Coordinates of C-alpha atoms and ligand atoms in Angstrom, one line a residue:
M1227 CA 27.5 6.4 -34.5
L1228 CA 27.1 7.7 -38.0
V1229 CA 30.5 6.4 -39.1
F1230 CA 29.5 3.0 -37.7
L1231 CA 26.4 3.0 -39.8
V1232 CA 28.1 3.9 -43.0
F1233 CA 30.8 1.3 -42.9
N1234 CA 28.6 -1.7 -41.9
S1235 CA 26.3 -4.0 -43.6
S1236 CA 22.6 -3.1 -43.9
R1237 CA 21.7 -5.7 -41.2
K1238 CA 23.9 -3.9 -38.6
I1239 CA 22.4 -0.6 -39.5
F1240 CA 19.0 -2.0 -38.7
I1241 CA 20.3 -3.2 -35.3
A1242 CA 21.9 0.2 -34.6
V1243 CA 18.6 2.0 -35.5
L1244 CA 16.8 -0.3 -33.0
L1245 CA 19.2 0.7 -30.3
V1246 CA 18.6 4.3 -31.0
R1247 CA 14.9 3.8 -30.7
F1248 CA 15.2 2.0 -27.4
K1249 CA 17.0 5.0 -25.8
M1250 CA 15.8 8.2 -27.4
L1251 CA 16.6 11.8 -27.1
L1252 CA 13.6 14.1 -27.3
K1253 CA 14.7 15.4 -30.7
D1254 CA 14.6 11.9 -32.1
M1255 CA 11.0 11.3 -31.0
P1256 CA 8.5 11.0 -33.9
N1257 CA 7.2 14.4 -35.1
D1258 CA 3.6 13.8 -34.4
V1259 CA 4.1 13.2 -30.7
R1260 CA 7.3 15.0 -29.9
D1261 CA 5.7 18.0 -28.2
R1262 CA 3.7 15.8 -26.0
I1263 CA 6.5 13.7 -24.6
I1264 CA 7.3 16.1 -21.8
P1265 CA 4.0 16.4 -19.9
V1266 CA 2.6 19.8 -19.2
A1267 CA 1.7 20.8 -15.7
R1268 CA -1.9 21.9 -15.7
P1269 CA -3.3 24.4 -13.2
L1270 CA -3.9 23.1 -9.6
D1271 CA -7.7 23.1 -10.1
S1272 CA -7.3 20.5 -12.9
V1273 CA -7.7 18.1 -10.0
M1274 CA -10.0 18.2 -7.0
Y1275 CA -11.1 16.1 -4.1
E1276 CA -14.5 14.5 -4.6
C1277 CA -16.5 12.9 -1.8
I1278 CA -17.6 9.4 -2.8
T1279 CA -20.7 9.7 -0.7
C1280 CA -22.1 13.2 -1.5
G1281 CA -20.1 14.2 -4.5
K1282 CA -18.9 17.5 -3.1
N1283 CA -15.6 18.9 -4.4
Y1284 CA -12.8 20.4 -2.4
P1285 CA -9.5 22.0 -3.5
L1286 CA -6.4 20.0 -3.3
T1287 CA -4.5 22.7 -1.4
Q1288 CA -5.9 21.4 1.9
L1289 CA -4.6 18.3 3.6
L1290 CA -8.0 16.5 3.6
Y1291 CA -8.8 12.8 3.7
T1292 CA -12.6 12.7 4.5
C1293 CA -15.5 14.8 3.5
P1294 CA -16.0 17.5 6.2
D1295 CA -19.8 17.1 5.8
D1296 CA -20.4 13.4 6.0
K1297 CA -16.9 11.8 6.6
G1298 CA -17.1 10.1 3.2
L1299 CA -13.8 9.0 1.5
L1300 CA -12.3 11.4 -0.9
N1301 CA -11.2 10.5 -4.4
V1302 CA -9.0 12.7 -6.6
R1303 CA -11.1 13.8 -9.5
N1304 CA -9.3 14.6 -12.8
N1305 CA -11.0 17.5 -14.5
T1306 CA -9.0 17.0 -17.7
F1307 CA -10.3 13.5 -18.3
D1308 CA -13.1 14.6 -20.7
E1309 CA -10.5 16.4 -22.8
L1310 CA -8.5 13.1 -22.9
R1311 CA -11.6 11.2 -23.9
Q1312 CA -11.7 13.4 -27.1
Q1313 CA -8.2 12.3 -28.1
D1314 CA -7.2 9.4 -30.4
P1315 CA -6.6 6.4 -28.1
D1316 CA -3.8 5.1 -30.4
M1317 CA -2.1 8.5 -30.1
L1318 CA -2.3 8.3 -26.3
K1319 CA -0.8 4.7 -26.3
K1320 CA 2.0 5.9 -28.5
I1321 CA 2.8 8.9 -26.2
F1322 CA 2.7 6.8 -23.0
S1323 CA 4.9 4.1 -24.6
L1324 CA 7.5 6.4 -26.1
R1325 CA 8.1 8.1 -22.8
K1326 CA 9.5 4.8 -21.5
S1327 CA 12.3 5.2 -24.1
L1328 CA 13.1 8.8 -23.3
D1329 CA 16.7 9.0 -22.1
D1330 CA 17.8 12.6 -22.6
P1331 CA 20.3 14.1 -20.1
T1332 CA 19.5 17.6 -21.3
I1333 CA 16.0 17.3 -19.7
I1334 CA 15.7 17.8 -16.0
N1335 CA 14.3 14.7 -14.3
D1336 CA 13.8 12.9 -17.6
Q1337 CA 14.0 9.5 -15.8
A1338 CA 10.8 10.3 -13.9
L1339 CA 9.0 9.5 -17.2
H1340 CA 10.0 5.8 -16.7
G1341 CA 7.9 5.7 -13.5
V1342 CA 4.3 6.4 -12.7
F1343 CA 4.5 9.9 -14.3
R1344 CA 4.8 8.2 -17.7
W1345 CA 1.0 8.4 -17.4
Q1346 CA 1.0 12.0 -16.0
E1347 CA -2.2 13.0 -17.8
L1348 CA -4.0 10.1 -16.0
V1349 CA -2.1 10.1 -12.7
M1350 CA -1.7 13.8 -11.8
P1351 CA -2.0 16.5 -14.5
A1352 CA -1.2 19.3 -12.1
V1353 CA 2.4 18.1 -11.4
G1354 CA 5.1 18.7 -14.0
L1355 CA 8.4 16.8 -14.2
E1356 CA 10.3 19.4 -12.0
D1357 CA 8.3 18.3 -8.9
V1358 CA 8.2 14.6 -9.4
V1359 CA 10.0 12.5 -6.8
Y1360 CA 11.3 9.5 -8.9
L1361 CA 13.3 6.8 -7.1
G1362 CA 13.1 4.0 -9.7
E1363 CA 9.5 2.8 -9.1
A1364 CA 7.1 1.1 -11.6
N1365 CA 7.9 -0.3 -15.0
T1366 CA 8.3 -3.7 -13.2
P1367 CA 9.3 -6.9 -14.9
V1368 CA 6.7 -9.5 -16.1
I1369 CA 7.8 -13.1 -15.6
A1370 CA 6.1 -16.1 -17.3
A1371 CA 5.4 -18.9 -14.8
N1372 CA 7.0 -22.2 -15.9
P1373 CA 4.9 -25.1 -17.3
F1374 CA 5.0 -26.8 -13.9
M1375 CA 3.4 -23.8 -12.1
N1376 CA 0.9 -23.3 -14.9
E1377 CA -0.2 -26.9 -14.6
Y1378 CA -0.3 -26.7 -10.9
V1379 CA -2.6 -23.6 -10.7
G1380 CA -4.7 -24.8 -13.7
T1381 CA -4.2 -22.0 -16.1
T1382 CA -1.4 -20.0 -17.7
F1383 CA -0.1 -17.1 -15.6
Q1384 CA 2.5 -14.4 -15.5
L1385 CA 3.8 -12.5 -12.5
K1386 CA 4.2 -8.8 -12.6
H1387 CA 6.9 -8.4 -10.0
D1388 CA 6.2 -5.3 -8.0
G1389 CA 8.6 -6.6 -5.4
I1390 CA 11.3 -5.2 -7.8
E1391 CA 10.8 -1.6 -6.7
P1392 CA 13.0 0.7 -4.6
S1393 CA 11.4 -0.1 -1.2
V1394 CA 10.6 -3.7 -2.4
S1395 CA 6.8 -3.4 -2.7
F1396 CA 4.1 -2.1 -5.0
K1397 CA 3.4 0.7 -2.5
D1398 CA 6.1 2.8 -4.2
R1399 CA 3.8 3.4 -7.1
G1400 CA 1.3 5.3 -4.9
M1401 CA 3.9 6.9 -2.8
A1402 CA 5.5 8.4 -5.9
S1403 CA 2.3 10.1 -6.8
A1404 CA 1.4 11.2 -3.2
V1405 CA 4.8 12.5 -2.2
S1406 CA 5.4 14.2 -5.6
F1407 CA 2.1 16.0 -5.1
L1408 CA 3.2 17.1 -1.6
N1409 CA 6.5 18.2 -3.0
Y1410 CA 4.6 20.3 -5.6
L1411 CA 2.5 21.9 -2.9
Y1412 CA 5.6 22.7 -0.9
N1413 CA 7.7 24.0 -3.8
N1414 CA 4.8 26.3 -4.8
G1415 CA 4.2 27.7 -1.4
H1416 CA 0.9 26.0 -0.7
L1417 CA 2.4 24.2 2.2
K1418 CA 5.1 25.6 4.6
G1419 CA 6.0 22.1 5.7
F1420 CA 4.4 18.9 6.8
L1421 CA 4.7 15.7 8.8
G1422 CA 4.2 12.8 6.5
I1423 CA 2.7 9.9 8.5
C1424 CA 1.1 6.5 8.1
A1425 CA 0.0 3.4 9.9
S1426 CA 1.5 0.3 8.3
T1427 CA 1.7 -3.5 8.2
G1428 CA 5.3 -2.8 7.1
D1429 CA 5.4 -1.9 3.5
T1430 CA 3.5 1.4 3.5
S1431 CA 5.9 2.7 6.2
A1432 CA 9.0 1.4 4.2
S1433 CA 7.8 3.2 1.1
A1434 CA 6.5 6.4 2.7
T1435 CA 9.6 7.1 4.6
L1436 CA 11.8 6.3 1.6
Y1437 CA 10.0 8.8 -0.6
L1438 CA 9.9 11.4 2.2
S1439 CA 13.6 10.9 2.9
A1440 CA 14.3 12.5 -0.5
L1441 CA 12.6 15.6 0.8
T1442 CA 13.4 15.8 4.6
H1443 CA 16.5 17.9 3.9
N1444 CA 13.9 20.7 3.3
E1445 CA 12.9 22.9 6.3
G1446 CA 9.7 21.8 7.9
I1447 CA 9.4 18.3 6.2
H1448 CA 9.3 15.4 8.6
S1449 CA 8.5 11.8 8.6
A1450 CA 6.9 9.4 11.1
V1451 CA 5.2 6.0 11.1
L1452 CA 3.0 3.9 13.5
L1453 CA 3.6 0.1 13.4
P1454 CA 1.9 -2.7 15.3
K1455 CA 4.6 -3.9 17.7
G1456 CA 6.0 -7.3 16.6
K1457 CA 3.8 -7.5 13.6
V1458 CA 6.2 -6.3 10.9
T1459 CA 9.2 -8.3 9.7
P1460 CA 12.7 -7.3 10.7
A1461 CA 13.5 -6.2 7.2
Q1462 CA 10.4 -4.0 7.1
L1463 CA 11.2 -2.4 10.5
S1464 CA 14.8 -1.6 9.4
Q1465 CA 13.4 0.4 6.4
P1466 CA 11.8 3.5 8.1
L1467 CA 14.7 3.5 10.7
A1468 CA 17.2 3.6 7.8
A1469 CA 15.2 6.5 6.2
G1470 CA 15.6 8.5 9.4
A1471 CA 11.9 8.6 10.3
Q1472 CA 10.4 8.6 13.8
V1473 CA 9.1 5.1 14.3
L1474 CA 6.4 4.5 16.9
E1475 CA 5.4 1.0 17.8
V1476 CA 1.9 0.4 19.2
P1477 CA 1.0 -2.8 21.0
G1478 CA -1.9 -4.1 19.0
V1479 CA -2.7 -4.8 15.3
F1480 CA -2.7 -2.7 12.2
D1481 CA -6.3 -1.6 12.6
D1482 CA -5.3 0.0 16.0
C1483 CA -2.6 2.0 14.4
M1484 CA -4.9 3.0 11.6
D1485 CA -7.5 4.3 14.2
V1486 CA -4.8 6.5 15.7
V1487 CA -3.5 8.0 12.5
Q1488 CA -7.1 8.6 11.2
E1489 CA -7.8 10.6 14.3
L1490 CA -4.5 12.5 13.9
A1491 CA -5.3 13.3 10.3
A1492 CA -8.7 14.6 11.4
N1493 CA -7.5 16.8 14.2
Y1494 CA -3.9 17.8 13.4
D1495 CA -2.1 19.2 10.3
V1496 CA -0.4 16.0 9.0
A1497 CA 0.0 14.5 5.6
L1498 CA -1.6 11.1 5.8
L1499 CA 0.2 8.6 3.5
N1500 CA -2.1 5.6 3.8
S1501 CA -4.1 4.6 0.8
K1502 CA -7.1 6.3 2.4
N1503 CA -5.4 9.3 0.8
G1504 CA -6.7 9.4 -2.8
L1505 CA -3.3 10.6 -4.0
R1506 CA -1.9 7.1 -3.3
I1507 CA -4.6 5.5 -5.5
L1508 CA -3.5 7.6 -8.5
G1509 CA 0.0 6.2 -8.8
Q1510 CA -1.1 2.6 -8.0
K1511 CA -3.4 2.7 -11.0
T1512 CA -0.3 2.4 -13.1
F1513 CA -0.2 -1.3 -12.3
A1514 CA -3.3 -1.6 -14.4
Y1515 CA -2.0 0.7 -17.1
E1516 CA 1.3 -1.2 -17.4
T1517 CA -0.5 -4.6 -17.5
A1518 CA -2.8 -3.4 -20.3
E1519 CA 0.2 -2.2 -22.2
R1520 CA 2.0 -5.4 -21.7
F1521 CA -1.0 -7.3 -23.2
A1522 CA -1.0 -4.8 -26.2
Y1523 CA -4.2 -3.4 -24.7
D1524 CA -6.1 -6.6 -25.5
M1525 CA -7.7 -7.6 -22.2
K1526 CA -10.1 -10.2 -23.5
D1527 CA -9.7 -13.5 -21.5
K1528 CA -7.3 -11.8 -19.1
V1529 CA -7.5 -12.1 -15.3
I1530 CA -5.7 -9.9 -12.7
V1531 CA -5.0 -11.5 -9.3
V1532 CA -4.4 -9.2 -6.3
P1533 CA -4.1 -9.9 -2.6
I1534 CA -6.4 -7.6 -0.6
G1535 CA -5.6 -5.9 2.7
N1536 CA -6.7 -2.3 3.2
A1537 CA -8.1 -2.6 -0.4
G1538 CA -6.2 0.3 -1.8
N1539 CA -4.6 -1.9 -4.4
V1540 CA -7.7 -3.5 -5.7
T1541 CA -9.4 -0.1 -5.8
S1542 CA -6.5 1.1 -8.0
V1543 CA -6.7 -1.9 -10.3
L1544 CA -10.5 -1.5 -10.8
S1545 CA -10.2 2.2 -11.4
G1546 CA -7.1 1.9 -13.6
F1547 CA -8.8 -0.4 -16.0
L1548 CA -12.0 1.7 -15.9
D1549 CA -9.9 4.7 -17.0
L1550 CA -8.5 2.9 -20.0
Y1551 CA -12.0 1.6 -20.9
E1552 CA -13.4 5.1 -20.7
L1553 CA -10.6 6.4 -23.0
N1554 CA -11.3 3.6 -25.5
M1555 CA -7.7 2.4 -25.0
I1556 CA -9.1 -1.1 -24.1
D1557 CA -12.5 -2.5 -25.2
T1558 CA -12.8 -5.2 -22.6
L1559 CA -12.5 -5.0 -18.9
P1560 CA -10.4 -7.9 -17.5
K1561 CA -11.6 -10.2 -14.7
I1562 CA -10.3 -9.4 -11.3
V1563 CA -9.7 -11.9 -8.5
G1564 CA -9.1 -10.6 -5.0
V1565 CA -7.6 -12.9 -2.5
Q1566 CA -7.7 -12.9 1.3
S1567 CA -6.6 -15.1 4.2
E1568 CA -9.4 -16.8 6.0
N1569 CA -8.2 -15.0 9.1
A1570 CA -8.9 -11.5 7.6
D1571 CA -11.5 -12.0 4.9
P1572 CA -14.2 -9.2 5.1
V1573 CA -14.1 -8.5 1.3
V1574 CA -14.6 -12.2 0.5
T1575 CA -17.5 -12.4 2.9
W1576 CA -19.0 -9.3 1.2
Y1577 CA -18.5 -10.9 -2.2
E1578 CA -20.3 -14.0 -1.1
T1579 CA -23.1 -12.5 0.9
D1580 CA -23.4 -8.9 -0.4
K1581 CA -23.0 -7.8 3.3
F1582 CA -19.9 -6.0 4.6
E1583 CA -18.9 -6.5 8.1
K1584 CA -15.5 -5.8 9.5
V1585 CA -13.5 -8.7 11.0
D1586 CA -11.9 -8.4 14.5
V1587 CA -8.6 -10.0 13.6
T1588 CA -7.6 -10.3 17.2
Q1589 CA -10.3 -13.1 17.4
T1590 CA -9.5 -14.9 14.1
G1591 CA -5.9 -15.9 14.4
P1592 CA -2.8 -14.4 12.8
S1593 CA -1.8 -14.5 9.1
T1594 CA 1.6 -15.0 7.4
A1595 CA 0.2 -12.8 4.7
Q1596 CA 0.8 -10.1 7.4
A1597 CA 1.0 -7.2 5.0
A1598 CA -2.7 -7.9 4.0
Y1599 CA -3.8 -8.8 7.5
I1600 CA -6.5 -6.2 7.9
G1601 CA -10.0 -6.7 9.3
N1602 CA -11.5 -3.3 8.4
P1603 CA -10.2 -2.2 5.0
V1604 CA -10.4 1.5 4.7
S1605 CA -11.0 1.6 1.0
F1606 CA -13.9 -0.9 1.1
P1607 CA -16.5 1.8 0.2
R1608 CA -14.5 2.6 -2.9
V1609 CA -14.3 -1.1 -3.9
E1610 CA -18.1 -1.5 -3.5
K1611 CA -18.9 1.5 -5.7
L1612 CA -16.2 0.7 -8.3
T1613 CA -17.3 -3.0 -8.5
Q1614 CA -20.8 -1.9 -9.4
E1615 CA -19.5 0.3 -12.1
Y1616 CA -17.1 -2.3 -13.3
R1617 CA -19.9 -4.9 -13.6
S1618 CA -22.2 -2.5 -15.3
K1619 CA -19.5 -2.2 -18.0
G1620 CA -19.1 -5.9 -18.6
G1621 CA -16.2 -6.6 -16.2
N1622 CA -16.3 -8.7 -13.1
L1623 CA -14.6 -9.0 -9.7
H1624 CA -14.5 -12.2 -7.7
A1625 CA -13.0 -12.8 -4.3
V1626 CA -11.6 -16.0 -2.8
R1627 CA -10.3 -17.0 0.6
V1628 CA -7.3 -19.2 1.2
N1629 CA -5.9 -20.7 4.4
E1630 CA -2.6 -20.2 6.1
Q1631 CA -1.2 -23.6 5.0
E1632 CA -2.0 -22.7 1.3
I1633 CA -0.3 -19.3 1.6
M1634 CA 2.9 -20.8 2.9
D1635 CA 3.0 -23.8 0.7
N1636 CA 2.3 -21.7 -2.4
M1637 CA 5.0 -19.2 -1.6
L1638 CA 7.6 -21.9 -1.0
L1639 CA 6.6 -23.8 -4.2
A1640 CA 6.7 -20.6 -6.3
N1641 CA 10.1 -19.7 -4.8
R1642 CA 11.3 -23.1 -6.0
N1643 CA 10.1 -22.3 -9.5
G1644 CA 11.8 -19.0 -10.2
L1645 CA 9.2 -16.8 -8.7
T1646 CA 10.5 -14.7 -5.8
V1647 CA 7.1 -14.0 -4.3
C1648 CA 6.5 -13.1 -0.6
T1649 CA 3.7 -14.5 1.6
Q1650 CA 1.2 -12.2 -0.1
G1651 CA 2.4 -13.5 -3.5
G1652 CA 1.9 -17.0 -2.2
E1653 CA -1.6 -15.9 -1.1
A1654 CA -2.3 -14.6 -4.6
I1655 CA -1.1 -17.8 -6.4
A1656 CA -3.1 -19.9 -4.0
G1657 CA -6.1 -17.7 -4.7
L1658 CA -5.7 -18.1 -8.5
K1659 CA -5.6 -21.9 -8.0
A1660 CA -8.8 -21.6 -5.8
A1661 CA -10.5 -19.4 -8.4
V1662 CA -9.8 -22.0 -11.1
E1663 CA -11.2 -24.7 -8.9
K1664 CA -14.3 -22.7 -8.1
G1665 CA -14.9 -22.0 -11.8
Y1666 CA -14.4 -18.2 -11.5
V1667 CA -11.4 -18.6 -13.9
S1668 CA -11.1 -21.0 -16.8
G1669 CA -8.0 -22.8 -18.0
T1670 CA -8.1 -20.8 -21.3
E1671 CA -7.7 -17.4 -19.6
I1672 CA -4.3 -15.8 -19.0
A1673 CA -3.7 -14.5 -15.5
M1674 CA -1.5 -11.7 -14.3
V1675 CA -0.6 -12.1 -10.7
D1676 CA 0.3 -9.0 -8.8
S1677 CA 3.5 -9.9 -6.9
T1678 CA 3.2 -7.2 -4.3
S1679 CA 6.5 -7.6 -2.6
H1680 CA 9.6 -9.8 -2.5
Q1681 CA 10.4 -13.1 -0.9
I1682 CA 13.4 -11.6 0.9
K1683 CA 11.3 -9.2 3.0
F1684 CA 9.3 -12.1 4.5
A1685 CA 12.1 -14.7 4.7
G1686 CA 11.4 -15.1 8.4
F1687 CA 8.2 -17.0 7.7
Q1688 CA 10.1 -19.4 5.4
M1689 CA 12.6 -20.1 8.2
D1690 CA 9.9 -20.5 10.8
Y1691 CA 8.1 -23.0 8.4
Y1692 CA 11.3 -25.0 8.0
S1693 CA 11.8 -25.2 11.8
D1694 CA 8.1 -25.9 12.5
K1695 CA 7.5 -22.7 14.4
L1696 CA 4.3 -21.6 12.7
R1697 CA 2.0 -23.6 15.1
N1698 CA 2.2 -23.1 18.8
P1699 CA -1.0 -23.0 20.7
S1700 CA 0.8 -21.4 23.7
D1701 CA 1.6 -18.3 21.6
P1702 CA -1.7 -17.4 19.9
G1703 CA -0.2 -14.3 18.2
R1704 CA 2.1 -16.7 16.2
N1705 CA -0.1 -19.7 16.0
Y1706 CA -0.7 -19.8 12.3
G1707 CA -1.6 -23.5 12.3
V1708 CA 0.8 -24.3 9.5
I1709 CA 2.3 -27.7 9.4
P1710 CA 5.6 -28.0 7.5
K1711 CA 5.6 -30.3 4.5
K1712 CA 8.8 -32.4 4.3
E1713 CA 9.2 -31.8 0.6
Y1714 CA 9.3 -28.0 1.1
V1715 CA 11.7 -27.9 4.1
N1716 CA 15.3 -27.0 3.3
L1717 CA 17.9 -26.4 6.0
P1718 CA 21.6 -25.9 5.7
Q1719 CA 24.0 -28.7 6.4
T1720 CA 27.3 -28.3 8.1
V1721 CA 30.3 -30.0 6.5
Q1722 CA 34.1 -30.1 7.2
K1723 CA 36.7 -28.8 4.9
D1724 CA 37.2 -32.1 3.3
V1725 CA 36.5 -32.8 -0.4
T1726 CA 35.6 -36.5 0.0
A1727 CA 33.1 -35.6 2.8
V1728 CA 31.6 -32.8 0.7
A1729 CA 31.4 -35.0 -2.4
Q1730 CA 29.7 -37.7 -0.3
T1731 CA 27.2 -35.2 1.1
L1732 CA 26.4 -34.0 -2.4
G1733 CA 25.9 -37.5 -3.6
L1734 CA 28.7 -37.2 -6.2
T1735 CA 30.5 -40.4 -7.5
K1736 CA 33.7 -40.5 -9.5
Ligands
PLP2853 C1 0.0 -3.4 1.4 C2 0.2 -4.8 0.8 C3 -0.8 -5.6 0.4 C4 -2.3 -5.2 0.5 O1 -2.6 -4.1 -0.3 P1 -3.8 -3.2 0.0 O2 -3.7 -2.0 -0.9 O3 -3.7 -2.8 1.5 O4 -5.0 -4.0 -0.2 C5 -0.5 -6.8 -0.2 N1 0.8 -7.2 -0.2 C6 1.8 -6.5 0.2 C7 3.2 -7.0 0.1 C8 1.6 -5.2 0.7 O5 2.6 -4.5 1.2
ZN2854 ZN1 -19.4 14.1 1.4

């Protein structure tokens, strides 16, 4: 490399130096931050459970999901946060950013600093690199929508594609933090073994079992999931099976599965991996951190759009931006727009009426945004509390509902414009358009849409749309009421091995 530098023109030296900076050894990191690049594992009591209802704290050595006193949800409290608040925010930005460039084969698990543990001081200070389970999550691409799509929704937007993750959804962010913490407890003798379990609309189980599969070679570590029978896509069902997990199908909807695993978690020694578990929220906050970093920490006139199901993701987005605000890393809280299908819209109704009531989704009709088809979001109490705090600090949260036709049409339109979104992504884009129409978002604001998964996992809905199978009153469980629009339908054509016939079919003329 040095020889290369010496014998080339100054311009090429500049290019070579840039390359070195992009992939850096620890020894090449700037002097002022070098000794902070590898995060230090703080003692276990640097983090604690904190009940969101009564404020009581509990040690993180127990597998605990609700307050033993009042059944309140537990958040993970970071006792080192005040220390961080004393630090120079620009220095913190520099450390977090440089970790992304660390590529040093002499450091064990160095690649884990490209994932959610790049923000270790904010995500989980008790866990050091040696215990992190990194499978390639986070650090997801940002894609600018084309001019046609911007005009269509009414404002400029970008897509942060969390479908580009190892299990093909954003859930990997939270699973990386939760499973890494379990790994840490196990490796340090706090847990002899555990059964990792979750209820799922498809993506949580895909992610949980993938992360657990990296650990199940250890004695005593097992993995199981509960799924609503027939209510996850074939691709999603294949994932926990591939990971070697025990897969239990329950006739019913997600909320039924969630009821069962909540009871299990309350009465048996299991590691619950739903977003009810505060450890999941920690990693999912990195979506907010990465988004802020992508906008150079200038969140003025920025809007974040998220589909809402069990409300873990919107909880994470709210609390992630609040973290950065508290640390003076951003000085404005972005606007947040949550989106739900009209068939599972308890958060939108709360937004509009200030009253929360769970929705019995067996009475409302099904949703193609199946991964967000939840009538009783477990994290709602967190959302209510965080929204209050968010608003008191000058930010805001809006919520909009969209219908099934809009979800499918927007997914298919986005797919034709370079955006490989799933039905939940279609829901989010439809929600952004609705938010502009309602005046919640103006045409001068820039939106970041959370693309929570990938088109390919939900391709069955596309095929059912093309063949007009999304409305069928005799099958209420699949009667989405969606009418295919001719301009979006695209079916394969059969041709013979004959050049003239093929050319004719393609409309080619000599
Ligand atoms: C889980 C999921 C959601 C909903 O996120 P919550 O945290 O449950 O609100 C949205 N989209 C996809 C693809 C999901 O897997
Ligand atoms: Zn409590």
